[in-house]
Amino acid sequence: MKKNIKLAKHAGFCYGVKRAVETTKKLKTENKDKEIFVLGELIHNSHVINELSNLGIHTVDELPCNNSSKCTNICVIRSHGAAPEVFENAKQKGYEVVDLTCLDVKKVQQKAIELVQDGFLLVIVGKPEHPEVCAIKANAQPHGEKVIVAPDVKSLESFEEEIKKHKRVGVVVQTTQRIENLQSVVNYLLPLSKELKVFNTICASTSLRQSEAKNLAKESDLMIVVGSKKSANTTHLAEILSGITSTIHIETDDELNNYKELIEKSTNIGITAGASTPDNIINNVMEKLNNY
Ligand code: SF4
């Protein structure tokens, strides 16, 4: 049976990730005499991290002391952003800091700061352990009293009394969250607060990717989501699509072998990929499927 295989238009690197990867590589080319350290994984994709490592770009959790007096090494801040102390610490250790925080993430940080400065109790909708969320919280917290991070409505319930007492509540959301999640948080907060200010800070790239993938899923009997299982936007895509049609989430084409039967019986197959999935990985998946 001939298969109809369709790749979503907005699959793979978003502009923020593209900028981070391209700029970091360029930094290495232009600064051969300097060591380049990226704080945390530049993007959630082990293939890209290995590629950077082969180019001599180090991924670290903590910056080593900068011993060289002749040359200033470079510290790269990834697209997720970082706490103000992280910038300060890098400068104190003598690093030149290159800030590649995505401009959309910067906007969330700015909105969060404005809300706490204006006296709102800030609620960040997102995963507490996600680096983007940690950075938003760390940037906002010094400007106000209290910041709540909640991945969903359930985790907000323990703050109910505090929310009622505060009356003025401001909301921002992790850039890669699902709009349905933001909606349910807003529905929960509305009756508890006197004034509720919401900034929908889901980035345009995520919204577009999700809505396009949903449409593709409606006309497909199988959706394949390609990308790291550590990537928030990729796992959200898989969650959304599995509510529409049969969906599998793979990191590389090798995993297709685990779903042979499912692929063989599917006629219309849609493919999408997270914002941190490189083109060559998507192309390998396409190629393997075309050979089925
Ligand atoms: S997913 Fe959105 S916020 Fe995150 S790096 Fe890409 S464009 Fe920026």
Short mmCIF file of C-alpha atoms and ligand atoms in Angstrom, two decimals:
data_model
loop_
_atom_site.label_atom_id
_atom_site.label_comp_id
_atom_site.label_asym_id
_atom_site.label_seq_id
_atom_site.Cartn_x
_atom_site.Cartn_y
_atom_site.Cartn_z
CA MET A 1 0.00 0.00 0.00
CA LYS A 2 1.40 3.38 -1.02
CA LYS A 3 2.00 5.68 1.94
CA ASN A 4 1.25 9.35 2.05
CA ILE A 5 3.98 10.90 4.19
CA LYS A 6 3.73 14.57 5.08
CA LEU A 7 6.21 16.69 7.02
CA ALA A 8 4.88 19.68 8.97
CA LYS A 9 6.16 23.00 7.64
CA HIS A 10 7.28 24.21 11.06
CA ALA A 11 9.25 21.20 12.24
CA GLY A 12 12.73 21.43 13.73
CA PHE A 13 14.81 24.37 14.91
CA CYS A 14 12.93 27.52 15.91
CA TYR A 15 14.62 30.88 15.45
CA GLY A 16 15.81 31.03 19.09
CA VAL A 17 17.52 27.64 18.91
CA LYS A 18 18.93 28.34 15.44
CA ARG A 19 20.42 31.60 16.68
CA ALA A 20 21.92 29.90 19.76
CA VAL A 21 23.53 27.05 17.79
CA GLU A 22 24.81 29.20 14.90
CA THR A 23 26.17 31.95 17.13
CA THR A 24 27.97 29.52 19.42
CA LYS A 25 29.66 27.78 16.48
CA LYS A 26 30.60 31.14 14.99
CA LEU A 27 32.09 32.25 18.32
CA LYS A 28 34.40 29.26 18.25
CA THR A 29 35.48 29.96 14.65
CA GLU A 30 36.18 33.59 15.44
CA ASN A 31 37.89 32.99 18.81
CA LYS A 32 40.20 30.07 18.23
CA ASP A 33 42.50 31.17 21.06
CA LYS A 34 39.68 31.19 23.63
CA GLU A 35 37.84 28.44 25.46
CA ILE A 36 34.07 28.52 25.08
CA PHE A 37 31.86 27.23 27.88
CA VAL A 38 28.10 26.82 27.55
CA LEU A 39 26.30 26.80 30.89
CA GLY A 40 23.94 23.81 30.69
CA GLU A 41 23.04 22.03 27.46
CA LEU A 42 22.70 24.63 24.71
CA ILE A 43 19.65 22.74 23.45
CA HIS A 44 18.06 19.47 24.56
CA ASN A 45 19.59 17.33 21.86
CA SER A 46 22.51 15.00 22.50
CA HIS A 47 23.56 14.96 18.81
CA VAL A 48 24.02 18.72 18.82
CA ILE A 49 25.84 18.62 22.17
CA ASN A 50 28.25 16.00 20.77
CA GLU A 51 28.77 18.08 17.65
CA LEU A 52 29.62 21.12 19.80
CA SER A 53 31.96 19.05 21.92
CA ASN A 54 33.77 17.84 18.77
CA LEU A 55 34.26 21.48 17.83
CA GLY A 56 35.88 22.07 21.22
CA ILE A 57 32.89 23.85 22.79
CA HIS A 58 32.41 22.75 26.39
CA THR A 59 29.04 22.11 28.01
CA VAL A 60 29.34 22.61 31.78
CA ASP A 61 27.10 22.95 34.84
CA GLU A 62 29.54 25.24 36.54
CA LEU A 63 32.20 27.53 35.10
CA PRO A 64 35.78 26.58 35.92
CA CYS A 65 37.98 29.32 37.34
CA ASN A 66 39.39 31.42 34.54
CA ASN A 67 43.11 31.07 35.18
CA SER A 68 44.44 32.70 32.07
CA SER A 69 45.55 36.30 32.58
CA LYS A 70 46.19 36.84 28.86
CA CYS A 71 42.94 35.74 27.40
CA THR A 72 39.34 36.06 28.49
CA ASN A 73 37.37 32.90 27.95
CA ILE A 74 33.76 33.03 26.84
CA CYS A 75 30.66 31.95 28.74
CA VAL A 76 27.53 31.36 26.65
CA ILE A 77 24.10 31.77 28.21
CA ARG A 78 21.70 29.48 26.37
CA SER A 79 18.29 30.35 24.92
CA HIS A 80 16.50 29.40 28.19
CA GLY A 81 18.11 32.38 29.94
CA ALA A 82 19.73 32.43 33.38
CA ALA A 83 19.47 33.99 36.83
CA PRO A 84 21.12 37.43 37.35
CA GLU A 85 23.63 35.79 39.76
CA VAL A 86 24.80 33.50 36.97
CA PHE A 87 25.76 36.51 34.80
CA GLU A 88 27.43 38.15 37.80
CA ASN A 89 29.37 35.04 38.75
CA ALA A 90 30.66 34.55 35.18
CA LYS A 91 31.85 38.16 35.02
CA GLN A 92 33.51 37.89 38.42
CA LYS A 93 35.39 34.82 37.23
CA GLY A 94 36.69 36.92 34.35
CA TYR A 95 34.57 35.53 31.52
CA GLU A 96 33.20 37.48 28.60
CA VAL A 97 29.48 36.68 28.69
CA VAL A 98 27.57 36.11 25.46
CA ASP A 99 23.88 36.18 26.22
CA LEU A 100 21.87 34.02 23.79
CA THR A 101 18.65 34.10 25.80
CA CYS A 102 15.85 33.87 23.23
CA LEU A 103 14.14 37.23 22.77
CA ASP A 104 10.79 35.59 23.53
CA VAL A 105 12.14 34.30 26.84
CA LYS A 106 13.46 37.78 27.63
CA LYS A 107 9.93 39.12 27.11
CA VAL A 108 8.54 36.64 29.68
CA GLN A 109 11.22 37.67 32.18
CA GLN A 110 10.34 41.32 31.60
CA LYS A 111 6.59 40.74 32.05
CA ALA A 112 7.24 38.74 35.23
CA ILE A 113 9.39 41.56 36.66
CA GLU A 114 6.73 44.16 35.80
CA LEU A 115 4.01 42.13 37.53
CA VAL A 116 5.91 41.73 40.81
CA GLN A 117 7.00 45.38 40.73
CA ASP A 118 3.33 46.36 40.37
CA GLY A 119 2.46 44.35 43.49
CA PHE A 120 0.89 41.29 41.85
CA LEU A 121 1.36 37.82 43.28
CA LEU A 122 3.18 36.19 40.40
CA VAL A 123 2.18 32.77 39.10
CA ILE A 124 4.49 31.20 36.52
CA VAL A 125 2.77 28.38 34.66
CA GLY A 126 5.47 25.86 33.85
CA LYS A 127 7.65 23.06 35.09
CA PRO A 128 9.51 24.19 38.26
CA GLU A 129 12.70 22.33 37.31
CA HIS A 130 12.83 23.61 33.71
CA PRO A 131 15.80 25.99 33.20
CA GLU A 132 13.65 28.61 31.46
CA VAL A 133 11.20 28.65 34.38
CA CYS A 134 14.00 28.75 36.96
CA ALA A 135 15.48 31.77 35.16
CA ILE A 136 12.12 33.60 34.94
CA LYS A 137 11.60 33.05 38.68
CA ALA A 138 15.15 34.11 39.56
CA ASN A 139 14.81 37.32 37.55
CA ALA A 140 11.42 38.25 39.04
CA GLN A 141 11.86 37.23 42.68
CA PRO A 142 14.22 40.04 43.77
CA HIS A 143 11.56 42.60 42.74
CA GLY A 144 8.66 41.31 44.83
CA GLU A 145 7.42 39.22 47.70
CA LYS A 146 6.26 35.91 46.42
CA VAL A 147 6.49 33.90 43.22
CA ILE A 148 4.55 30.69 42.68
CA VAL A 149 5.56 28.18 40.01
CA ALA A 150 2.81 25.77 39.04
CA PRO A 151 2.87 23.23 36.23
CA ASP A 152 -0.94 22.77 36.45
CA VAL A 153 -4.09 23.57 38.42
CA LYS A 154 -3.59 20.69 40.85
CA SER A 155 -0.30 22.09 42.09
CA LEU A 156 -1.90 25.52 42.64
CA GLU A 157 -4.46 24.17 45.08
CA SER A 158 -2.09 24.30 48.06
CA PHE A 159 -1.67 28.07 47.48
CA GLU A 160 -5.43 28.79 47.45
CA GLU A 161 -5.53 30.72 50.74
CA GLU A 162 -2.51 32.78 49.80
CA ILE A 163 -4.02 33.64 46.41
CA LYS A 164 -7.33 34.69 48.00
CA LYS A 165 -5.50 36.86 50.52
CA HIS A 166 -3.38 38.57 47.91
CA LYS A 167 -6.32 39.42 45.61
CA ARG A 168 -4.12 40.75 42.78
CA VAL A 169 -2.64 37.91 40.75
CA GLY A 170 -0.42 38.09 37.66
CA VAL A 171 0.28 35.17 35.34
CA VAL A 172 3.01 34.42 32.82
CA VAL A 173 3.59 31.09 31.13
CA GLN A 174 6.63 29.08 30.03
CA THR A 175 7.08 29.73 26.30
CA THR A 176 6.58 26.09 25.30
CA GLN A 177 3.49 25.27 27.37
CA ARG A 178 0.14 24.12 26.02
CA ILE A 179 -2.51 26.84 25.74
CA GLU A 180 -5.08 24.43 27.29
CA ASN A 181 -2.96 24.33 30.45
CA LEU A 182 -2.81 28.13 30.67
CA GLN A 183 -6.58 28.28 30.12
CA SER A 184 -7.34 25.89 32.97
CA VAL A 185 -5.02 27.81 35.33
CA VAL A 186 -6.77 31.09 34.42
CA ASN A 187 -10.21 29.50 34.96
CA TYR A 188 -9.07 28.34 38.39
CA LEU A 189 -7.59 31.71 39.41
CA LEU A 190 -10.42 33.94 38.21
CA PRO A 191 -12.90 33.26 41.05
CA LEU A 192 -10.11 33.46 43.66
CA SER A 193 -8.74 36.87 42.71
CA LYS A 194 -10.09 40.41 42.57
CA GLU A 195 -7.72 41.43 39.83
CA LEU A 196 -6.19 38.92 37.44
CA LYS A 197 -3.60 40.01 34.86
CA VAL A 198 -2.58 37.34 32.35
CA PHE A 199 0.21 37.48 29.79
CA ASN A 200 0.02 34.68 27.28
CA THR A 201 3.77 34.31 26.81
CA ILE A 202 3.67 31.05 24.83
CA CYS A 203 6.00 31.93 21.95
CA ALA A 204 4.73 32.30 18.38
CA SER A 205 6.96 29.48 17.19
CA THR A 206 5.42 27.05 19.71
CA SER A 207 1.84 28.15 18.93
CA LEU A 208 2.38 27.79 15.20
CA ARG A 209 4.10 24.42 15.54
CA GLN A 210 1.33 23.08 17.79
CA SER A 211 -1.60 24.31 15.68
CA GLU A 212 -0.03 23.10 12.44
CA ALA A 213 0.73 19.68 13.95
CA LYS A 214 -2.87 19.42 15.24
CA ASN A 215 -4.22 20.03 11.73
CA LEU A 216 -1.85 17.47 10.27
CA ALA A 217 -2.86 14.95 12.94
CA LYS A 218 -6.54 15.33 11.98
CA GLU A 219 -5.79 14.00 8.49
CA SER A 220 -3.24 11.34 9.56
CA ASP A 221 -3.69 7.85 10.97
CA LEU A 222 -0.24 8.05 12.50
CA MET A 223 1.79 11.02 13.76
CA ILE A 224 5.49 10.76 14.40
CA VAL A 225 7.05 13.35 16.71
CA VAL A 226 10.83 13.54 16.38
CA GLY A 227 13.01 14.98 19.12
CA SER A 228 14.57 14.56 22.51
CA LYS A 229 12.45 13.15 25.33
CA LYS A 230 14.10 15.79 27.56
CA SER A 231 12.72 18.61 25.40
CA ALA A 232 9.62 20.26 26.89
CA ASN A 233 8.16 21.48 23.60
CA THR A 234 8.66 18.08 21.94
CA THR A 235 6.97 16.12 24.72
CA HIS A 236 4.10 18.63 24.75
CA LEU A 237 3.65 18.08 21.00
CA ALA A 238 3.44 14.32 21.53
CA GLU A 239 0.91 14.79 24.38
CA ILE A 240 -1.30 17.05 22.27
CA LEU A 241 -1.23 14.84 19.18
CA SER A 242 -1.89 11.60 21.06
CA GLY A 243 -5.31 13.05 21.93
CA ILE A 244 -6.09 13.37 18.21
CA THR A 245 -4.58 10.31 16.52
CA SER A 246 -2.19 7.45 17.06
CA THR A 247 1.17 9.11 17.95
CA ILE A 248 4.70 7.94 18.54
CA HIS A 249 7.60 9.99 19.93
CA ILE A 250 11.06 8.98 18.74
CA GLU A 251 14.50 10.55 19.13
CA THR A 252 16.06 9.14 15.94
CA ASP A 253 15.13 6.96 12.94
CA ASP A 254 16.56 3.87 14.72
CA GLU A 255 13.51 3.79 16.96
CA LEU A 256 11.17 3.37 13.97
CA ASN A 257 11.98 -0.36 14.06
CA ASN A 258 10.06 -0.61 17.36
CA TYR A 259 6.87 0.49 15.60
CA LYS A 260 7.13 -1.53 12.39
CA GLU A 261 3.62 -3.02 12.56
CA LEU A 262 1.98 0.30 13.33
CA ILE A 263 3.80 2.02 10.47
CA GLU A 264 2.99 -0.76 8.01
CA LYS A 265 -0.74 -0.53 8.64
CA SER A 266 -0.82 3.30 8.43
CA THR A 267 -1.51 5.04 5.12
CA ASN A 268 -1.39 8.72 6.02
CA ILE A 269 1.62 9.49 8.17
CA GLY A 270 2.35 12.97 9.50
CA ILE A 271 5.72 14.03 10.87
CA THR A 272 6.57 16.91 13.13
CA ALA A 273 9.58 17.72 15.29
CA GLY A 274 10.46 19.77 18.34
CA ALA A 275 12.28 23.10 18.28
CA SER A 276 15.58 21.43 19.21
CA THR A 277 15.57 18.72 16.54
CA PRO A 278 18.20 19.21 13.81
CA ASP A 279 17.19 18.86 10.13
CA ASN A 280 19.46 15.87 9.48
CA ILE A 281 17.62 13.80 12.14
CA ILE A 282 14.25 14.70 10.60
CA ASN A 283 15.56 13.89 7.10
CA ASN A 284 16.80 10.47 8.26
CA VAL A 285 13.33 9.67 9.61
CA MET A 286 11.72 10.79 6.33
CA GLU A 287 14.14 8.72 4.30
CA LYS A 288 13.60 5.57 6.33
CA LEU A 289 9.82 5.96 6.13
CA ASN A 290 9.94 6.49 2.39
CA ASN A 291 11.77 3.17 2.09
CA TYR A 292 9.08 1.24 3.93
S1 SF4 B 1 10.77 27.67 21.55
FE1 SF4 B 1 10.18 29.83 21.40
S2 SF4 B 1 11.02 30.77 23.23
FE2 SF4 B 1 12.05 28.80 23.01
S3 SF4 B 1 13.91 29.26 21.89
FE3 SF4 B 1 12.36 28.72 20.38
S4 SF4 B 1 11.41 30.68 19.73
FE4 SF4 B 1 12.54 31.02 21.64
#
